[in-house]
Amino acid sequence: MKRDEMRVGVCIIEGSNSEDETAAAFRSLGTNAEVVHLKQLLHQDVPQDEERTLDDYDVFVIGGGFSGGDYIRAGAIFANRIRSSLFDDLKGFVKSGKPVLGVCNGFQVLVELGMLPDLDSQGLSERPEAVLHLNDSDRYECRPTRLKHVNRGTSKITAHIPLGEVRIVPSAHGEGRLLLHPSDPDKTVKTLADNDQIVFTYTDENGNDEVPYPYNPNGAPGGIAGITNRDGNVLGMMPHPERSFWRWQHPDWTRTGGLKKNGPEPGDGHAIFEGVVRYAEKAL
Amino acid sequence: MYRAEVRIGLKKGVADPEGANTHKTLKLLGFEDIREVHTVKLFTLDVDTDSEAAAKDEVERACRRLLANPVIHDYQVTLQKA
């Protein structure tokens, strides 16, 4: 599929944010990206010309920030609104191999939906298999974080990023501690590592693993920052790649090429969007 | 009509940063005898039925479906005729 034919849907509900930056990132890569409200997909209270179906999209994205006030648990309202109405459609979407990206609140939604980690490769599940629990610090953590790409091949979206490469992507969340087995954090890491489902881990300026706070902002075991499903076409990550998409969004942008004259230089988050588009180009 | 109180707590062994932080602050204020602090979330649900069994079933389904994440949460339901 060619980029200019690719349709990207950035899905929102009431109280979502970051959707404009996320759609802009996909648009700047030559795709047709639009922000789509869940009501447009459900044909509720919208003019006929704004009605959409999941089939209208080749890439499905949930961005982040917050949604539905994040009442009950972060992402729970959004996830259950999807589950009650789009469960089968979205399951078909994922199983057909189309890419899904969830960033921050979007990752929380995908976990609540059971789309991640999806240990049995079902696409979606009735009950969540994991949780993004309160940060260890018991507060909202917001700062640039270093992410190491640790996936050995399962993640098709990040296949073009070299193993071990470190990228700076800002984190901004209060609930980012990924747990599958809450009383046994090591088991969470082992389960996901055995399946090669861990995509990004937090690291420090020396590329170390298992780094402490504040390098790991939430205390996730193994420093897990992003994971994929078993089929490798769904990526969920807590840090925000749309917030370091351009070099000038980096805190040290004047020293690292942000001032080049031949147009804006891509930042460290660029590769994640590029990966989604490249995968869709090849697979669809 | 039945009124249900749903108490959502963290399972044993799950870190409770909010409880730990509250405990720390209470200690700083001199509450030396408080051994542990745990946070719970309480929902009240009014269920439109005259059958206690039906109300219980409805509320339990709500817990499993939305109110609790089974990975980290336990829930307790108490029912009262309203």
Coordinates of C-alpha atoms in Angstrom, one line a residue:
Chain A
M1 CA 0.0 0.0 0.0
K2 CA 1.2 3.5 -0.9
R3 CA 1.5 6.1 1.8
D4 CA -0.8 8.6 0.1
E5 CA -3.5 5.9 0.1
M6 CA -3.0 5.0 3.7
R7 CA -5.9 6.1 6.0
V8 CA -5.0 6.6 9.7
G9 CA -7.8 7.0 12.3
V10 CA -6.8 8.7 15.6
C11 CA -9.7 7.7 17.8
I12 CA -11.0 10.0 20.6
I13 CA -13.8 10.2 23.1
E14 CA -14.8 13.1 25.4
G15 CA -11.8 14.4 27.3
S16 CA -9.1 12.9 25.0
N17 CA -6.1 14.9 24.1
S18 CA -2.9 14.8 22.1
E19 CA -4.9 13.7 19.0
D20 CA -3.9 16.7 16.9
E21 CA -0.2 16.2 17.4
T22 CA -0.6 12.5 16.7
A23 CA -2.6 13.0 13.5
A24 CA -0.1 15.7 12.4
A25 CA 2.8 13.3 12.9
F26 CA 1.1 10.7 10.6
R27 CA 0.2 13.4 8.1
S28 CA 3.7 14.7 7.9
L29 CA 4.7 11.1 6.8
G30 CA 2.5 11.4 3.8
T31 CA -0.5 9.5 5.0
N32 CA -4.2 10.6 5.3
A33 CA -4.7 10.9 9.0
E34 CA -7.9 12.2 10.6
V35 CA -9.2 12.4 14.2
V36 CA -12.3 10.3 14.6
H37 CA -14.6 10.4 17.5
L38 CA -15.9 7.0 18.7
K39 CA -19.4 8.3 18.1
Q40 CA -18.6 8.6 14.4
L41 CA -17.7 4.9 14.3
L42 CA -20.9 4.1 16.1
H43 CA -23.0 6.5 14.0
Q44 CA -24.4 8.1 17.1
D45 CA -25.4 11.8 17.1
V46 CA -23.3 12.7 14.0
P47 CA -24.2 14.0 10.6
Q48 CA -24.3 11.3 7.9
D49 CA -21.2 12.7 6.1
E50 CA -19.2 12.3 9.3
E51 CA -20.1 8.6 9.9
R52 CA -17.2 6.2 9.6
T53 CA -16.5 2.5 10.0
L54 CA -13.3 0.8 11.1
D55 CA -13.0 -0.4 7.5
D56 CA -12.4 3.2 6.5
Y57 CA -8.9 3.0 8.2
D58 CA -5.7 1.0 7.6
V59 CA -4.1 2.2 10.9
F60 CA -5.9 2.6 14.2
V61 CA -4.4 4.9 16.8
I62 CA -5.4 5.9 20.3
G63 CA -3.3 8.7 21.6
G64 CA -2.9 10.0 25.0
G65 CA -3.2 12.1 27.8
F66 CA -6.5 11.3 29.3
S67 CA -10.0 10.1 28.4
G68 CA -13.4 10.2 30.0
G69 CA -11.8 11.8 33.1
D70 CA -9.9 8.6 33.6
Y71 CA -12.5 7.7 36.2
I72 CA -12.5 4.2 37.7
R73 CA -9.1 3.5 36.2
A74 CA -7.0 5.2 33.5
G75 CA -8.4 4.1 30.1
A76 CA -11.2 2.0 31.6
I77 CA -14.1 4.1 30.3
F78 CA -12.7 4.4 26.8
A79 CA -11.9 0.7 26.7
N80 CA -15.3 -0.4 27.8
R81 CA -17.1 2.0 25.4
I82 CA -15.1 0.3 22.6
R83 CA -15.7 -3.2 24.1
S84 CA -19.5 -2.7 24.3
S85 CA -19.8 -1.6 20.6
L86 CA -16.8 -2.3 18.5
F87 CA -15.5 -5.5 20.0
D88 CA -15.8 -7.8 17.0
D89 CA -14.9 -5.2 14.5
L90 CA -11.7 -4.2 16.3
K91 CA -10.9 -7.9 16.9
G92 CA -11.2 -8.4 13.1
F93 CA -9.1 -5.3 12.5
V94 CA -6.2 -6.6 14.7
K95 CA -6.4 -10.2 13.4
S96 CA -6.3 -9.0 9.8
G97 CA -2.8 -7.7 10.6
K98 CA -3.5 -3.9 10.4
P99 CA -1.4 -1.9 12.8
V100 CA -2.7 -0.4 16.0
L101 CA -0.7 2.1 18.1
G102 CA -1.6 3.1 21.6
V103 CA 0.4 5.9 23.3
C104 CA 0.2 6.7 27.0
N105 CA -3.6 6.7 27.7
G106 CA -4.0 4.8 24.4
F107 CA -1.7 2.1 25.9
Q108 CA -3.8 2.0 29.0
V109 CA -6.9 1.6 26.8
L110 CA -5.3 -1.3 24.9
V111 CA -4.4 -3.0 28.1
E112 CA -7.9 -2.6 29.5
L113 CA -9.2 -3.9 26.2
G114 CA -7.1 -7.0 26.5
M115 CA -5.5 -6.2 23.2
L116 CA -2.1 -6.1 25.0
P117 CA -0.3 -8.2 26.0
D118 CA -2.8 -10.7 24.4
L119 CA -0.8 -13.7 25.6
D120 CA -3.1 -16.1 23.7
S121 CA -3.2 -14.2 20.5
Q122 CA -6.9 -13.7 20.6
G123 CA -6.9 -10.1 19.3
L124 CA -9.0 -8.7 22.2
S125 CA -10.3 -10.3 25.4
E126 CA -13.3 -9.9 27.6
R127 CA -11.0 -9.3 30.6
P128 CA -7.8 -7.4 30.9
E129 CA -4.7 -9.6 31.4
A130 CA -2.6 -6.7 32.8
V131 CA -2.8 -3.4 34.4
L132 CA -1.0 0.0 34.2
H133 CA -0.9 0.6 37.9
L134 CA -0.1 3.8 39.9
N135 CA 3.4 5.0 39.6
D136 CA 5.6 4.0 42.5
S137 CA 6.1 7.6 43.3
D138 CA 2.4 8.1 43.7
R139 CA 2.4 11.1 41.5
Y140 CA 2.3 12.3 37.9
E141 CA 5.7 12.0 36.3
C142 CA 6.6 14.2 33.4
R143 CA 10.1 14.5 31.9
P144 CA 12.1 13.3 28.9
T145 CA 12.9 9.6 29.3
R146 CA 15.4 7.4 27.5
L147 CA 14.0 4.3 25.7
K148 CA 16.1 1.4 24.6
H149 CA 14.7 -0.8 21.8
V150 CA 15.0 -4.3 23.1
N151 CA 12.8 -6.3 20.7
R152 CA 14.4 -9.1 18.8
G153 CA 11.9 -9.4 16.0
T154 CA 8.3 -9.9 17.2
S155 CA 7.5 -6.2 17.0
K156 CA 6.9 -5.5 13.3
I157 CA 6.3 -1.8 13.9
T158 CA 9.8 -1.3 15.3
A159 CA 11.6 -3.8 13.1
H160 CA 13.6 -1.0 11.4
I161 CA 15.0 0.3 14.8
P162 CA 18.3 -1.3 15.6
L163 CA 18.4 -3.6 18.7
G164 CA 19.8 -1.6 21.7
E165 CA 19.3 1.8 20.1
V166 CA 18.4 4.5 22.6
R167 CA 15.9 7.3 21.9
I168 CA 14.6 10.2 24.0
V169 CA 10.8 10.2 24.2
P170 CA 9.0 12.3 26.9
S171 CA 6.9 10.5 29.5
A172 CA 3.9 12.1 31.2
H173 CA 1.7 9.8 33.2
G174 CA 0.5 8.9 36.7
E175 CA -0.3 5.3 36.0
G176 CA 2.4 3.6 34.0
R177 CA 3.6 0.6 36.0
L178 CA 2.9 -2.4 33.9
L179 CA 2.0 -5.5 35.9
L180 CA 0.8 -8.9 34.8
H181 CA 1.5 -10.7 38.0
P182 CA 1.3 -8.0 40.7
S183 CA 2.7 -10.0 43.5
D184 CA 5.6 -11.3 41.4
P185 CA 7.1 -8.5 39.3
D186 CA 9.9 -10.8 38.0
K187 CA 7.2 -13.1 36.5
T188 CA 5.8 -10.1 34.6
V189 CA 9.2 -9.5 33.0
K190 CA 9.8 -13.2 32.3
T191 CA 6.4 -13.8 30.7
L192 CA 6.8 -10.9 28.3
A193 CA 10.5 -11.5 27.7
D194 CA 10.0 -15.2 26.9
N195 CA 7.5 -14.2 24.2
D196 CA 9.8 -11.3 23.0
Q197 CA 6.9 -8.9 23.6
I198 CA 8.9 -6.2 25.3
V199 CA 9.7 -3.4 22.8
F200 CA 11.1 -0.5 24.9
T201 CA 12.7 -0.3 28.3
Y202 CA 13.7 2.7 30.3
T203 CA 17.4 3.3 30.4
D204 CA 20.0 6.0 31.4
E205 CA 22.7 8.0 29.6
N206 CA 24.9 4.9 29.7
G207 CA 22.4 2.5 28.3
N208 CA 22.1 0.5 31.5
D209 CA 19.2 -1.9 32.1
E210 CA 17.0 -2.0 35.2
V211 CA 17.6 1.6 35.9
P212 CA 16.2 3.2 39.1
Y213 CA 13.9 6.2 39.5
P214 CA 13.8 8.8 38.0
Y215 CA 15.1 7.2 34.8
N216 CA 12.3 4.7 35.2
P217 CA 9.5 7.1 36.0
N218 CA 6.9 4.6 37.2
G219 CA 8.7 1.6 38.8
A220 CA 7.6 -0.8 36.1
P221 CA 9.4 -4.2 36.6
G222 CA 12.3 -4.6 34.2
G223 CA 11.8 -0.9 33.2
I224 CA 9.2 -1.9 30.7
A225 CA 8.0 1.1 28.7
G226 CA 6.4 -0.4 25.7
I227 CA 5.1 -3.8 24.6
T228 CA 3.7 -5.5 21.5
N229 CA 1.1 -8.3 21.0
R230 CA 2.1 -11.8 20.0
D231 CA 1.5 -11.0 16.3
G232 CA 3.6 -7.9 16.4
N233 CA 1.1 -5.5 14.8
V234 CA 0.0 -3.7 18.0
L235 CA 2.3 -1.4 19.9
G236 CA 1.5 0.2 23.2
M237 CA 3.9 2.5 25.0
M238 CA 3.7 4.9 27.9
P239 CA 6.1 7.7 26.6
H240 CA 4.8 10.1 23.9
P241 CA 6.7 9.8 20.6
E242 CA 4.6 12.6 19.1
R243 CA 6.2 14.9 21.7
S244 CA 9.7 14.3 20.2
F245 CA 8.6 13.9 16.6
W246 CA 10.7 16.9 15.5
R247 CA 14.2 17.7 16.7
W248 CA 13.0 21.1 17.8
Q249 CA 10.8 19.4 20.4
H250 CA 13.9 18.0 22.2
P251 CA 15.2 20.0 25.2
D252 CA 18.6 20.3 23.5
W253 CA 17.3 21.0 20.1
T254 CA 19.6 23.9 19.3
R255 CA 22.7 21.8 19.9
T256 CA 21.4 18.7 18.1
G257 CA 20.4 19.8 14.6
G258 CA 17.1 21.4 15.1
L259 CA 18.3 24.6 13.4
K260 CA 19.3 22.9 10.1
K261 CA 18.2 25.1 7.2
N262 CA 16.7 22.4 4.9
G263 CA 13.5 21.9 6.8
P264 CA 12.8 20.5 10.3
E265 CA 14.9 17.5 11.3
P266 CA 13.1 14.5 12.6
G267 CA 13.4 13.9 16.4
D268 CA 13.7 10.6 18.3
G269 CA 9.9 9.8 18.3
H270 CA 9.8 10.0 14.5
A271 CA 10.9 6.4 14.1
I272 CA 7.9 5.0 15.9
F273 CA 5.4 6.7 13.5
E274 CA 7.7 5.8 10.5
G275 CA 7.7 2.2 11.7
V276 CA 3.9 2.1 11.8
V277 CA 3.7 3.5 8.2
R278 CA 6.5 1.3 6.9
Y279 CA 4.8 -1.8 8.3
A280 CA 1.5 -0.9 6.8
E281 CA 3.2 -0.2 3.5
K282 CA 4.6 -3.7 3.4
A283 CA 1.8 -5.7 5.0
L284 CA -1.4 -4.1 3.5
Chain B
M1 CA -34.8 -1.5 44.6
Y2 CA -31.5 -2.6 46.2
R3 CA -28.6 -0.4 47.1
A4 CA -25.2 -2.0 46.6
E5 CA -22.0 -0.8 48.1
V6 CA -19.0 -2.0 46.1
R7 CA -15.6 -1.9 47.8
I8 CA -12.7 -2.2 45.4
G9 CA -9.4 -2.9 47.1
L10 CA -6.0 -3.9 45.9
K11 CA -5.1 -7.6 46.1
K12 CA -2.6 -8.7 48.7
G13 CA 0.9 -8.0 47.5
V14 CA 0.0 -5.2 45.1
A15 CA 1.9 -2.0 45.9
D16 CA -0.3 0.7 47.1
P17 CA 1.7 4.0 46.6
E18 CA -1.2 6.2 47.7
G19 CA -1.7 4.2 50.9
A20 CA 2.1 4.2 51.6
N21 CA 2.3 8.0 51.0
T22 CA -0.6 8.7 53.3
H23 CA 1.0 6.5 55.9
K24 CA 4.2 8.4 55.7
T25 CA 2.5 11.7 56.1
L26 CA 0.4 10.5 59.1
K27 CA 3.7 9.3 60.7
L28 CA 5.2 12.8 60.2
L29 CA 2.1 14.2 61.9
G30 CA 2.8 12.0 64.9
F31 CA 0.4 9.2 64.4
E32 CA 2.9 6.6 65.6
D33 CA 0.4 3.8 66.3
I34 CA -1.0 3.5 62.8
R35 CA 0.6 0.4 61.4
E36 CA -0.6 0.3 57.8
V37 CA -2.8 2.4 55.4
H38 CA -4.6 1.0 52.5
T39 CA -6.7 2.8 50.0
V40 CA -10.0 1.4 48.7
K41 CA -12.6 2.8 46.3
L42 CA -16.2 2.7 47.2
F43 CA -19.1 2.8 44.7
T44 CA -22.8 2.8 45.5
L45 CA -25.1 1.3 42.9
D46 CA -28.9 1.5 43.0
V47 CA -30.2 -1.5 41.2
D48 CA -33.8 -1.5 40.0
T49 CA -35.0 -5.0 41.0
D50 CA -36.9 -6.6 43.9
S51 CA -34.8 -9.8 43.8
E52 CA -31.7 -9.8 46.0
A53 CA -30.1 -12.6 43.8
A54 CA -30.7 -10.6 40.7
A55 CA -29.2 -7.4 42.2
K56 CA -26.2 -9.4 43.4
D57 CA -25.7 -10.9 40.0
E58 CA -26.0 -7.5 38.2
V59 CA -23.5 -5.8 40.5
E60 CA -21.0 -8.7 40.3
R61 CA -21.1 -8.5 36.6
A62 CA -20.5 -4.7 36.8
C63 CA -17.5 -5.4 38.9
R64 CA -16.1 -7.9 36.6
R65 CA -16.8 -5.9 33.5
L66 CA -15.8 -2.4 34.6
L67 CA -15.3 -1.5 38.2
A68 CA -12.4 -3.9 39.0
N69 CA -9.4 -5.0 37.1
P70 CA -9.0 -8.7 38.1
V71 CA -5.3 -8.5 37.8
I72 CA -4.9 -6.2 40.8
H73 CA -8.3 -5.8 42.4
D74 CA -10.5 -7.6 44.9
Y75 CA -14.1 -6.5 45.4
Q76 CA -16.7 -6.9 48.1
V77 CA -20.4 -6.3 47.6
T78 CA -22.9 -5.5 50.3
L79 CA -26.6 -5.2 49.5
Q80 CA -29.3 -3.4 51.3
K81 CA -33.0 -3.1 50.4
A82 CA -33.7 0.5 49.6

